[in-house]
mmCIF file of C-alpha atoms and ligand atoms in Angstrom:
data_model
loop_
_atom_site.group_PDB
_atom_site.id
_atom_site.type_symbol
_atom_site.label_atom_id
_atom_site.label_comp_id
_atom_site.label_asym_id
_atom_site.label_seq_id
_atom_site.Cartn_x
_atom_site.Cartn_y
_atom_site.Cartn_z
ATOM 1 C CA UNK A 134 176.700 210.985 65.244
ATOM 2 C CA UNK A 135 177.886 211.597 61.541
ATOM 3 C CA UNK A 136 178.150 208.058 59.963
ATOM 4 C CA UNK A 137 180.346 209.234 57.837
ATOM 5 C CA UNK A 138 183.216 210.272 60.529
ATOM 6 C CA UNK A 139 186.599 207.860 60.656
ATOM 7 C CA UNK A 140 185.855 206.948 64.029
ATOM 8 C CA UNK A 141 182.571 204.551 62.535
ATOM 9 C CA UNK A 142 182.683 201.540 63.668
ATOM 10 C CA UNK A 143 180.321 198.326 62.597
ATOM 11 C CA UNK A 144 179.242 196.578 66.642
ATOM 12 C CA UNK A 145 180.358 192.898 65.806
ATOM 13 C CA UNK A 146 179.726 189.820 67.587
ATOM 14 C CA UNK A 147 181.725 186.886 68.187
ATOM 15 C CA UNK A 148 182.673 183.896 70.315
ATOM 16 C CA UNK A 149 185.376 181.523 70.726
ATOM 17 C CA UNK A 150 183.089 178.829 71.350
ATOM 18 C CA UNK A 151 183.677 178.406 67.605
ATOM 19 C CA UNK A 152 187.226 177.332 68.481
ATOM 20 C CA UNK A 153 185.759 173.756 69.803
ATOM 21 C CA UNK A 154 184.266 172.936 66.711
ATOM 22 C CA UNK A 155 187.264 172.012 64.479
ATOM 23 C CA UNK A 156 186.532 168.563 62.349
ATOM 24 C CA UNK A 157 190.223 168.031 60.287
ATOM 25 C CA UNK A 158 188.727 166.139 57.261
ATOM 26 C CA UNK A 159 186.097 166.078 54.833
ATOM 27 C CA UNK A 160 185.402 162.859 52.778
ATOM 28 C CA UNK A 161 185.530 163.411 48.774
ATOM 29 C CA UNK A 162 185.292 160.880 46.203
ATOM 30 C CA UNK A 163 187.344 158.067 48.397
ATOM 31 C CA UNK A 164 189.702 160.195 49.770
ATOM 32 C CA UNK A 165 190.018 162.235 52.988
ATOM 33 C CA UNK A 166 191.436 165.716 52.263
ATOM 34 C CA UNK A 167 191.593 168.468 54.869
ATOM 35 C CA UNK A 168 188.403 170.243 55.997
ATOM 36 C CA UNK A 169 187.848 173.459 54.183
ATOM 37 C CA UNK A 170 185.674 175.223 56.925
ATOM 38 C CA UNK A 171 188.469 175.810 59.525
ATOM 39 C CA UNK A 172 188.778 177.786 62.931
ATOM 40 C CA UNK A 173 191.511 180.450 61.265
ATOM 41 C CA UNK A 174 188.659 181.776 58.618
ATOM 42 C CA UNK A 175 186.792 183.183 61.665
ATOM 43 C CA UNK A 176 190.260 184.506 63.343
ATOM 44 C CA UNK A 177 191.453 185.999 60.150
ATOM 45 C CA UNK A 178 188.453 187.935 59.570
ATOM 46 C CA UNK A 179 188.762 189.230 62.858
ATOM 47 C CA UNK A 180 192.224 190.013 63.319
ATOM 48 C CA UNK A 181 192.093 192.011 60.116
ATOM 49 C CA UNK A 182 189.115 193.804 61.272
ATOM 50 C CA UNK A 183 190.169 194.891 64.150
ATOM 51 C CA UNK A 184 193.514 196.002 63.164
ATOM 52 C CA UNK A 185 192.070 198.006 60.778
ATOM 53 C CA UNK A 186 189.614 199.701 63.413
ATOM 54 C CA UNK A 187 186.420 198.937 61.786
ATOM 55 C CA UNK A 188 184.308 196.931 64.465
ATOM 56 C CA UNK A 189 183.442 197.282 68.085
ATOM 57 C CA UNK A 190 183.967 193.705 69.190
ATOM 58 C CA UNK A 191 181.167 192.333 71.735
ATOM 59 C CA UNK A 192 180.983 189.111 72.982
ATOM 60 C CA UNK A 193 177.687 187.216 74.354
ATOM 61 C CA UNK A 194 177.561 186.396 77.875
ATOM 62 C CA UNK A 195 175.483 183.341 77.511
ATOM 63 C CA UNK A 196 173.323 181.502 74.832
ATOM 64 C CA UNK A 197 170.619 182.309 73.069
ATOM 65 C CA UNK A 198 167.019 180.457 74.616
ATOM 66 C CA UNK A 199 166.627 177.392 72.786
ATOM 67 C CA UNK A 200 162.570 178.671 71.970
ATOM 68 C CA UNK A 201 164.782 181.550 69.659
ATOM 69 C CA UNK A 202 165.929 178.687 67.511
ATOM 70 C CA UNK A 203 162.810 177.169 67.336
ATOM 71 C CA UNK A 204 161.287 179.645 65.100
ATOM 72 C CA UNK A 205 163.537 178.079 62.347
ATOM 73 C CA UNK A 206 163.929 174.884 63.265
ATOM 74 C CA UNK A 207 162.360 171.498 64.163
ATOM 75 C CA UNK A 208 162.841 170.831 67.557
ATOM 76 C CA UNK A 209 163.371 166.990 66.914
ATOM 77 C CA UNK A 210 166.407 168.464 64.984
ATOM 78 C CA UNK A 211 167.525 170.775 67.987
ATOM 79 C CA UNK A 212 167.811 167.397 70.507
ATOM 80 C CA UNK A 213 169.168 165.252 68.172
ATOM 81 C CA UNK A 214 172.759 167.419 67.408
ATOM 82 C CA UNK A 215 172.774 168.263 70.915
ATOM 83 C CA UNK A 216 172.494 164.422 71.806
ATOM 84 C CA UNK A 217 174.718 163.632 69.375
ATOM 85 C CA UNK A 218 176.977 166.213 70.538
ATOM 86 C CA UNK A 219 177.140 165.145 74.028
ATOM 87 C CA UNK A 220 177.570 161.279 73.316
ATOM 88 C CA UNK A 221 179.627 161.301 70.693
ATOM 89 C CA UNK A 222 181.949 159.217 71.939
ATOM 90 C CA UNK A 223 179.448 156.522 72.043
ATOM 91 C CA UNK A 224 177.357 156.962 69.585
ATOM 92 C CA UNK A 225 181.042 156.391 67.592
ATOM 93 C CA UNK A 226 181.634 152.989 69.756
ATOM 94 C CA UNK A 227 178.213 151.771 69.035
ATOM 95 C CA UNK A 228 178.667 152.068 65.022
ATOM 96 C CA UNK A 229 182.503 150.288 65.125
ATOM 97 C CA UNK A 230 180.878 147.772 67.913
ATOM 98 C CA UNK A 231 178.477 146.308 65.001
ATOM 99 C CA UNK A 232 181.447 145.393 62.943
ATOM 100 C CA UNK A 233 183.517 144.168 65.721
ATOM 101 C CA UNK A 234 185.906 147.163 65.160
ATOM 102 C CA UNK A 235 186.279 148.577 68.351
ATOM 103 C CA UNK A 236 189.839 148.824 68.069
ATOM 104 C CA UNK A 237 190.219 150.548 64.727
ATOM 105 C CA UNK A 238 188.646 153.670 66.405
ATOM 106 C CA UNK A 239 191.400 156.107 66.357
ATOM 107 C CA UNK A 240 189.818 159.122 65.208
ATOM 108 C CA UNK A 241 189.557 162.999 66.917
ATOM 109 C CA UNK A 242 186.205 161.863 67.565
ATOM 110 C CA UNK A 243 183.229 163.429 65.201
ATOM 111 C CA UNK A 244 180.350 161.833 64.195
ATOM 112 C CA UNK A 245 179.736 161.345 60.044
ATOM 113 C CA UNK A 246 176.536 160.321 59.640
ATOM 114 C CA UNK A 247 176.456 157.557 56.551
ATOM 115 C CA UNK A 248 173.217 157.565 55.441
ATOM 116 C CA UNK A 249 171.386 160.272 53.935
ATOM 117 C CA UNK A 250 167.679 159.379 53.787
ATOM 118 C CA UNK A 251 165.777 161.367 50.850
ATOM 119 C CA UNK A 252 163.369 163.258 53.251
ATOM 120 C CA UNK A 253 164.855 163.765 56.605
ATOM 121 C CA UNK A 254 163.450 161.737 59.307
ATOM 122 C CA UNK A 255 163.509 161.559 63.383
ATOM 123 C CA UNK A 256 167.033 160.726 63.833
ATOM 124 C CA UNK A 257 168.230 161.643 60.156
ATOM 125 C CA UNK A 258 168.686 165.379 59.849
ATOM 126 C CA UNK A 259 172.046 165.324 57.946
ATOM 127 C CA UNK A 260 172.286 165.627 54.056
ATOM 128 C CA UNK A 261 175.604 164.919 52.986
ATOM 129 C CA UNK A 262 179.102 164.295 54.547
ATOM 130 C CA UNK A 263 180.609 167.572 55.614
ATOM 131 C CA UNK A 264 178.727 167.915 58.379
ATOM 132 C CA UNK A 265 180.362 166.055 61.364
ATOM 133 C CA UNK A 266 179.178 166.183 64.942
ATOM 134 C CA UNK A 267 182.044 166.226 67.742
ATOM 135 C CA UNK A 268 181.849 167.296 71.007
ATOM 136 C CA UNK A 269 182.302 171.224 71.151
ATOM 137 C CA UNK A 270 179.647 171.224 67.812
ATOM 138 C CA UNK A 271 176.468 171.605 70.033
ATOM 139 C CA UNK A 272 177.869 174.664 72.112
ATOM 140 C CA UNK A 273 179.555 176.411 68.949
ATOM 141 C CA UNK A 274 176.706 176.078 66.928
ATOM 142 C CA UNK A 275 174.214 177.221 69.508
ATOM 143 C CA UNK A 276 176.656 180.280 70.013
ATOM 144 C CA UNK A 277 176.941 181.160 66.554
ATOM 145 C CA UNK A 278 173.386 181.340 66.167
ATOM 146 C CA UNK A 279 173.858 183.350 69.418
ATOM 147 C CA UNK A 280 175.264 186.100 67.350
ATOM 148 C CA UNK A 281 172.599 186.472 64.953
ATOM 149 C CA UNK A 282 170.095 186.902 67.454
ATOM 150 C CA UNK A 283 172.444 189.905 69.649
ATOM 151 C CA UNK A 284 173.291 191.627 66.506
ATOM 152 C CA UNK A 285 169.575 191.245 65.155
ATOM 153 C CA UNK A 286 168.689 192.521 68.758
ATOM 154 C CA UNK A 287 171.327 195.735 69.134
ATOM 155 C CA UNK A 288 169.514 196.647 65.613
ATOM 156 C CA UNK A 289 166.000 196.536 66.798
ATOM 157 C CA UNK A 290 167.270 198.383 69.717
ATOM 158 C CA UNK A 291 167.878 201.386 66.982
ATOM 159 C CA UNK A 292 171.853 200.373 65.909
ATOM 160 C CA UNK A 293 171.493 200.369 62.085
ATOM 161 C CA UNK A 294 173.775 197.390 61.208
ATOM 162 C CA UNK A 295 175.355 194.958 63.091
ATOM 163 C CA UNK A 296 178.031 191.841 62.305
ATOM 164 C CA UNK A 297 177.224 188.532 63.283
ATOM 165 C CA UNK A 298 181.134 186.531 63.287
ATOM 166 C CA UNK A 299 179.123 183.621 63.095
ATOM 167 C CA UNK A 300 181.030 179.756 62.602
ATOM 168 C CA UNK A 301 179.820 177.118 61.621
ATOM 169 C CA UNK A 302 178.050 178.736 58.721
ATOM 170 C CA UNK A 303 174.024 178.158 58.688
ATOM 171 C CA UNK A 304 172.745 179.167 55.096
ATOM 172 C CA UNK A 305 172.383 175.063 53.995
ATOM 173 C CA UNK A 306 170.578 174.560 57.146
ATOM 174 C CA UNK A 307 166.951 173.843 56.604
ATOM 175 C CA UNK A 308 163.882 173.443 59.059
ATOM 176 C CA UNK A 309 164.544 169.988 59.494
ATOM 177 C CA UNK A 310 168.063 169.523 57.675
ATOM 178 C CA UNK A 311 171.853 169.969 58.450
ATOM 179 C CA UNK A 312 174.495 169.808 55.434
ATOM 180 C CA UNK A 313 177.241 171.914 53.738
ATOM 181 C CA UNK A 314 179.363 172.738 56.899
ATOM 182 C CA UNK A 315 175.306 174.269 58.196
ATOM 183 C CA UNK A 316 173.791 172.927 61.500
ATOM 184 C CA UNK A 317 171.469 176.063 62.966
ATOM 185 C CA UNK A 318 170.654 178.886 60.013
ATOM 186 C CA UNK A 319 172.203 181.777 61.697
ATOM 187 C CA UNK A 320 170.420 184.306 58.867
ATOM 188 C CA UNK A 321 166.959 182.624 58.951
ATOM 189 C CA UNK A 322 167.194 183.341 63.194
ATOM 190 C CA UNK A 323 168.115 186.795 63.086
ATOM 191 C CA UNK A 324 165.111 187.445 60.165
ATOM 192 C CA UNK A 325 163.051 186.163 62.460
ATOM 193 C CA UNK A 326 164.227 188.289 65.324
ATOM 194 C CA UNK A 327 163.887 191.268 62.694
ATOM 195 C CA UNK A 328 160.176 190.336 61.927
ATOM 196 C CA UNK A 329 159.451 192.486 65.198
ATOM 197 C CA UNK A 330 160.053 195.602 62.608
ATOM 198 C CA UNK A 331 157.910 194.318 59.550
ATOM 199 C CA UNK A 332 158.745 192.275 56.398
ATOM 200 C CA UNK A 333 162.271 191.211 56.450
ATOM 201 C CA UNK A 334 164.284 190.517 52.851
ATOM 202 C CA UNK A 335 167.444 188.236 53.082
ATOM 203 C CA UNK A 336 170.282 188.632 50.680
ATOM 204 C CA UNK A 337 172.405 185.764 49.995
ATOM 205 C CA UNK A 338 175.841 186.261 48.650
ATOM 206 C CA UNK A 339 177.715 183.051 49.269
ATOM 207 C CA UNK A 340 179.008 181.455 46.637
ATOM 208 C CA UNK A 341 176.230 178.410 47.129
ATOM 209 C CA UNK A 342 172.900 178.618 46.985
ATOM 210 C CA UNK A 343 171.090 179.294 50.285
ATOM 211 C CA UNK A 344 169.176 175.665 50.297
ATOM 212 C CA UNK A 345 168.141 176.236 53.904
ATOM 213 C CA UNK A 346 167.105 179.374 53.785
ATOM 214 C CA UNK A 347 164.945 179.001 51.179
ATOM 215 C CA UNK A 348 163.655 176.007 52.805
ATOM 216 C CA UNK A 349 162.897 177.562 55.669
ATOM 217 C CA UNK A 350 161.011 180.426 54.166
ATOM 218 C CA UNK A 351 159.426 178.963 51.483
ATOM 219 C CA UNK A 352 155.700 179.496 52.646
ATOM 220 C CA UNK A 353 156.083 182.819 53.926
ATOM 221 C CA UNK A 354 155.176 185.986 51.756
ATOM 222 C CA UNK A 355 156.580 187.811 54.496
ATOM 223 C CA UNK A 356 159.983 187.454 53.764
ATOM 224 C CA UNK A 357 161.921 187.931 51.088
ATOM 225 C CA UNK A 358 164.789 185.710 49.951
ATOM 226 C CA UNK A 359 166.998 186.216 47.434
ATOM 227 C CA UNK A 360 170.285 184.425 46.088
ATOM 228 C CA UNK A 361 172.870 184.815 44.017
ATOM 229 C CA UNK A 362 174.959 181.614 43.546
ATOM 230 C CA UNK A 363 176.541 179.184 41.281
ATOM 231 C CA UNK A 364 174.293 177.829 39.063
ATOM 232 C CA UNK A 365 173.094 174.312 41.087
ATOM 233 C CA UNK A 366 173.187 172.097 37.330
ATOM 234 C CA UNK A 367 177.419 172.953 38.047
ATOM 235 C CA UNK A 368 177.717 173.126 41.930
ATOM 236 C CA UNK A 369 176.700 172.378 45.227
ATOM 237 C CA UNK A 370 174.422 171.994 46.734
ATOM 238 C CA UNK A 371 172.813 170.694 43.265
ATOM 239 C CA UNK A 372 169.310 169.547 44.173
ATOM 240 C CA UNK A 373 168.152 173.955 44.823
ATOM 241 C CA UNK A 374 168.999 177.240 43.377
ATOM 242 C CA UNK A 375 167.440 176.923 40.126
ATOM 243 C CA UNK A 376 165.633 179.863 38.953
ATOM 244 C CA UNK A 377 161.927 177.975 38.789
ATOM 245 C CA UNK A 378 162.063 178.073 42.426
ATOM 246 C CA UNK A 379 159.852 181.016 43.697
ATOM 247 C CA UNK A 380 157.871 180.045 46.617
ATOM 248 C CA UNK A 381 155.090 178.097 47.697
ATOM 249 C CA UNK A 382 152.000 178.479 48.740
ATOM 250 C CA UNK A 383 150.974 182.181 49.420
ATOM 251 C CA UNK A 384 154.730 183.258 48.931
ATOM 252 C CA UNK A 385 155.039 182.859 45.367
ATOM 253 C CA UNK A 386 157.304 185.257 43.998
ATOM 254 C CA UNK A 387 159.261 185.900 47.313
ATOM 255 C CA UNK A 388 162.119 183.566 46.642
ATOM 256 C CA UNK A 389 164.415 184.182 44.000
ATOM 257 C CA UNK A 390 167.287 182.594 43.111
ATOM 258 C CA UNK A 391 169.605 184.323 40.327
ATOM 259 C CA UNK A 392 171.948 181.799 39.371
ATOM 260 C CA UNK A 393 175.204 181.903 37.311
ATOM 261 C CA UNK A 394 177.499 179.727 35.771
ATOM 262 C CA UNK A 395 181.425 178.918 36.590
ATOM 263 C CA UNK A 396 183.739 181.533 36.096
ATOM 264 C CA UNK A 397 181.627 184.294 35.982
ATOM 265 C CA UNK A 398 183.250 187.962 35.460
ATOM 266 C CA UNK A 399 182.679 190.634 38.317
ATOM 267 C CA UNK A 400 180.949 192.704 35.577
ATOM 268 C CA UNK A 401 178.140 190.268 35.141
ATOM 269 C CA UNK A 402 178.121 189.394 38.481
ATOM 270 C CA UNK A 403 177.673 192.881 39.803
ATOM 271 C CA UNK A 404 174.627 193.596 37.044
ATOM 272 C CA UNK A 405 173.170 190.834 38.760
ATOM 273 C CA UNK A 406 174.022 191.706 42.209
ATOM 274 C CA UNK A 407 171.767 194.909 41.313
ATOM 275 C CA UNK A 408 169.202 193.262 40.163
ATOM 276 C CA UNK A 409 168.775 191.039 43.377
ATOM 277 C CA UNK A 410 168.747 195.096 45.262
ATOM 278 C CA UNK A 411 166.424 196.155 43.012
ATOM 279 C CA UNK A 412 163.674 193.757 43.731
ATOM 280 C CA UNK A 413 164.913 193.959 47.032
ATOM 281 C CA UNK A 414 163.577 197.249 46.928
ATOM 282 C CA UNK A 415 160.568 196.424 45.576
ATOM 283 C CA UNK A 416 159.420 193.960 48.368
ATOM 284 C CA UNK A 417 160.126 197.352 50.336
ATOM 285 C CA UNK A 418 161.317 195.130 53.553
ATOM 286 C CA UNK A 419 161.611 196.876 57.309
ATOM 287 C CA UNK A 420 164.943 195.179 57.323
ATOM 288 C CA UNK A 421 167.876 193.125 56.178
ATOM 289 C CA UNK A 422 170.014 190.213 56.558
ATOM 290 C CA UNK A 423 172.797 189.701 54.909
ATOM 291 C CA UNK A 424 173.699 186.027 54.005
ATOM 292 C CA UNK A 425 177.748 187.192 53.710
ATOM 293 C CA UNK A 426 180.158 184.616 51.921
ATOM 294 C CA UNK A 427 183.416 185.023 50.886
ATOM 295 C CA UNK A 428 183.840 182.543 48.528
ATOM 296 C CA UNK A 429 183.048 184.286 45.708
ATOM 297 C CA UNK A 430 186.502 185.249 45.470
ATOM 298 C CA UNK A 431 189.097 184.442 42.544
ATOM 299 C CA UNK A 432 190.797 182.854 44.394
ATOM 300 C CA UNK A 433 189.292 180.484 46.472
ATOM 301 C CA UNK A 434 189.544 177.052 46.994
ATOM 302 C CA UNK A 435 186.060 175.936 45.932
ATOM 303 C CA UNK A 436 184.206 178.445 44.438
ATOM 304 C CA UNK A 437 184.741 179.180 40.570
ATOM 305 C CA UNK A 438 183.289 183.229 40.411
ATOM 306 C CA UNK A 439 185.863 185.703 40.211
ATOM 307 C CA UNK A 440 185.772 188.560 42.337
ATOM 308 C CA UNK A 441 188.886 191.099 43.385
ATOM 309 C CA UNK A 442 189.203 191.961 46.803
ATOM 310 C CA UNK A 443 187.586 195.781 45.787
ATOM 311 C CA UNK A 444 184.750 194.465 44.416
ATOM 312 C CA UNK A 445 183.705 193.413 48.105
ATOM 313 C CA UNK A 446 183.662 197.375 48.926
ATOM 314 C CA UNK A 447 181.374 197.576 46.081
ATOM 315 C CA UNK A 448 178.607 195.473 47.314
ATOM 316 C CA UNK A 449 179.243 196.416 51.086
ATOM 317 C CA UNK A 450 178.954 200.173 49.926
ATOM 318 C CA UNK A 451 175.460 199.430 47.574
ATOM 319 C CA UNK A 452 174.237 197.433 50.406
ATOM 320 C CA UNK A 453 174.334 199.658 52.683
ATOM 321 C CA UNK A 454 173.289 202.767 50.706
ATOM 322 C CA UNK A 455 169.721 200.679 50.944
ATOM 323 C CA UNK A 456 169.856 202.604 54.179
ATOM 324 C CA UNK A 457 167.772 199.377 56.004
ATOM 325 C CA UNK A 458 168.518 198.148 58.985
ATOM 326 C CA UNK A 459 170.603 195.338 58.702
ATOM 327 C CA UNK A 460 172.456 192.582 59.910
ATOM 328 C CA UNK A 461 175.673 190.915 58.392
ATOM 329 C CA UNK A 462 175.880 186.921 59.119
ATOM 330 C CA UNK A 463 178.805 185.547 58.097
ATOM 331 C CA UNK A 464 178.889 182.174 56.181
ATOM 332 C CA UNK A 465 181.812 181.131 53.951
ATOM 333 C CA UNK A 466 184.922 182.142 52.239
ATOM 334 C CA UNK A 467 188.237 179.538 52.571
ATOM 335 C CA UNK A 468 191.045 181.530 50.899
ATOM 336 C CA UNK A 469 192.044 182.063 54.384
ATOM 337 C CA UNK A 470 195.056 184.176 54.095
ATOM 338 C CA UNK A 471 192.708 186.680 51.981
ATOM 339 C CA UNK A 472 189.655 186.427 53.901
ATOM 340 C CA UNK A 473 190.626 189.377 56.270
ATOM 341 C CA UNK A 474 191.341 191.890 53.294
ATOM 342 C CA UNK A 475 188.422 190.817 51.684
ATOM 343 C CA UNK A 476 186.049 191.712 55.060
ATOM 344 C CA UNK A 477 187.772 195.181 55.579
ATOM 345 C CA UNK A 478 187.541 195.844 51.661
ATOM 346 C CA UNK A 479 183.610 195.006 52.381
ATOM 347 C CA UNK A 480 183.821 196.593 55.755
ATOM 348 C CA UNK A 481 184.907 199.875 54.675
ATOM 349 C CA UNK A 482 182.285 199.592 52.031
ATOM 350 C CA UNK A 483 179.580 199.422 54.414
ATOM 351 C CA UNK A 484 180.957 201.955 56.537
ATOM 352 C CA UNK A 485 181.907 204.489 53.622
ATOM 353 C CA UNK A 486 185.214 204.639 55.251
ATOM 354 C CA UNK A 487 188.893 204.710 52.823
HETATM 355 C C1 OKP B 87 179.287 175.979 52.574
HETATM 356 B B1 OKP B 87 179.048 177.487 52.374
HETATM 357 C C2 OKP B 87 184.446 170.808 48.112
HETATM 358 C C3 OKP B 87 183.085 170.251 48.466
HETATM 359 C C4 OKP B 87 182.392 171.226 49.333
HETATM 360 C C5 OKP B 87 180.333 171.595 50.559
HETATM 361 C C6 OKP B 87 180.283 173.048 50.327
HETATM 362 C C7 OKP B 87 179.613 173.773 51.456
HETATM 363 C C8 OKP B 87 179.741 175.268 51.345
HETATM 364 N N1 OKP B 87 185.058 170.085 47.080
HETATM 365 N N2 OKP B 87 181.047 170.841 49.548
HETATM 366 O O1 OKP B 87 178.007 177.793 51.490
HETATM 367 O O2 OKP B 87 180.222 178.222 51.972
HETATM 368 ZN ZN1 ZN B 88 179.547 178.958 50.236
#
């Protein structure tokens, strides 16, 4: 089939398991304000999608095998958000019960965690505060990394990209590590599905710096990571992203980060943006993932760059002129009323439709 016909579509996956994982505030400075990672990104992205005829919706029938998510991530860490998950109402109970507070519970029910050991530990996987565990959170998160792995899969079974609607987002997600909104790394899972078809480069275009991805990688020469992100000395997640960082061990050299500063202009972003392809090309991977954020955006809420909504045709269109096979993830973005223009703007990039 000519790729280049109108009728093109990219296959997509998605879930409304997502849907059950909906925590209403974040904690900043003293102050609860609302949480910025909400349910309507994911629908908005969709709707606008689909009502533009770009994607072939699928939805999984069940989970992905639990071994799947093993390949990225300590198992210790697997147990403990599902425990968490299913307990949470106790585990909640337990912490008031210490301080007699049993009646001050009022909440809708997630777990924050409160401490945030230096090196995570057996029962301390979370970094920071954003990162609540409720209920639905085990099942949504396993199902979002559910999506990685079926569109990873439809491409090894000869579909040359696929979209992964994936929420929560994964890119902060280490081995051993949950933070920034991140529980399972959706793009880390489907690079190691796509390891079945040689080395594998990820590209990272979220506004913040892929810490878990890089993490998760680190060692391995055999795949590529590469981000381009707000410069860590200005923004989260602060402790990675710096350009020193380049691998350990036998994979020096195949993790670079390309930072930039606040308020960046689209011109300078996109010269860097082609020098992340370039040495993508270089590495001359069997495949791609796609670490796909949003947030890049003028206007959103919490990142500073300052991308239009054409640039994201841009980048979808020099993307996919790498001709790879490749895999979309999506991670963030929170202008939500924009968020749909700015994945058919991509979309249509990708697909070389108008
Ligand atoms: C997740 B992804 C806002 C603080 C936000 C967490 C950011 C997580 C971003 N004032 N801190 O990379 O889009
Ligand atoms: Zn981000």
């Amino acid at each position: 089939m000519d790729r280049h016909n109108d009728t093109n579509r990219i296959i997509t996956f998605y879930s409304n398991a997502h849907l059950n994982h909906s925590p209403q505030i974040e904690f900043l400075h003293g102050q609860n304000v609302p949480y910025f990672e909400k349910t309507s990104r994911i629908e908005n992205i969709r709707k606008a999608l689909q009502a533009a005829d770009l994607i072939n919706l699928r939805e999984p029938e069940k989970s992905a095998d639990v071994a799947v998510i093993e390949q990225a991530h300590d198992a210790g860490m697997i147990d403990y958000l599902r425990n968490v998950s299913a307990n949470v109402e106790d585990r909640i109970r337990d912490s008031f019960s210490i301080y007699h507070m049993e009646d001050e519970i009022k909440g809708d029910n997630y777990f924050y965690e409160s401490i945030f050991p230096p090196v995570p530990s057996p029962n301390f996987y979370i970094y920071d505060s954003v990162s609540p565990i409720g209920k639905g959170t085990y099942d949504a998160v396993m199902m979002s990394a559910t999506l990685a792995v079926e569109s990873a899969e439809v491409v090894l079974n000869g579909e040359k990209q696929a979209f992964a609607l994936c929420r929560p987002p994964g890119h902060h997600a280490g081995r051993r590590s949950m933070g920034g909104y991140c529980y399972f790394n959706n793009a880390s899972i489907a690079a190691y599905q796509l390891k079945k078809l040689g080395n594998v480069a990820i590209l990272d275009i979220d506004y913040h710096h892929g810490n878990g991805t890089q993490d998760i990688f680190w060692d391995d020469p055999e795949v590529l990571v590469v981000n381009i992100h707000a410069d860590p000395k200005m923004d989260y997640p602060y402790y990675a992203g710096h350009a020193r960082e380049q691998g350990g061990g036998s994979a020096v050299g195949t993790n670079l980060n390309l930072p930039l500063p606040h308020g960046v202009d689209a011109d300078q972003y996109l010269e860097t943006f082609r020098q992340a392809v370039r040495r993508i090309l270089q590495f001359q991977p069997s495949a791609l993932v796609v670490s796909l954020g949003f947030d890049t955006y003028q206007g959103d809420p919490i990142g500073l760059f300052s991308l239009d909504i054409p640039h994201y045709e841009t980048l979808g269109r020099e993307i996919s002129a790498l001709g790879l096979p490749t895999v979309y993830i999506q991670e963030g973005g929170y202008a939500i009323d924009q968020l749909g223009e700015m994945a058919v703007s991509f979309f249509r990039g990708v697909l070389e439709r108008r």
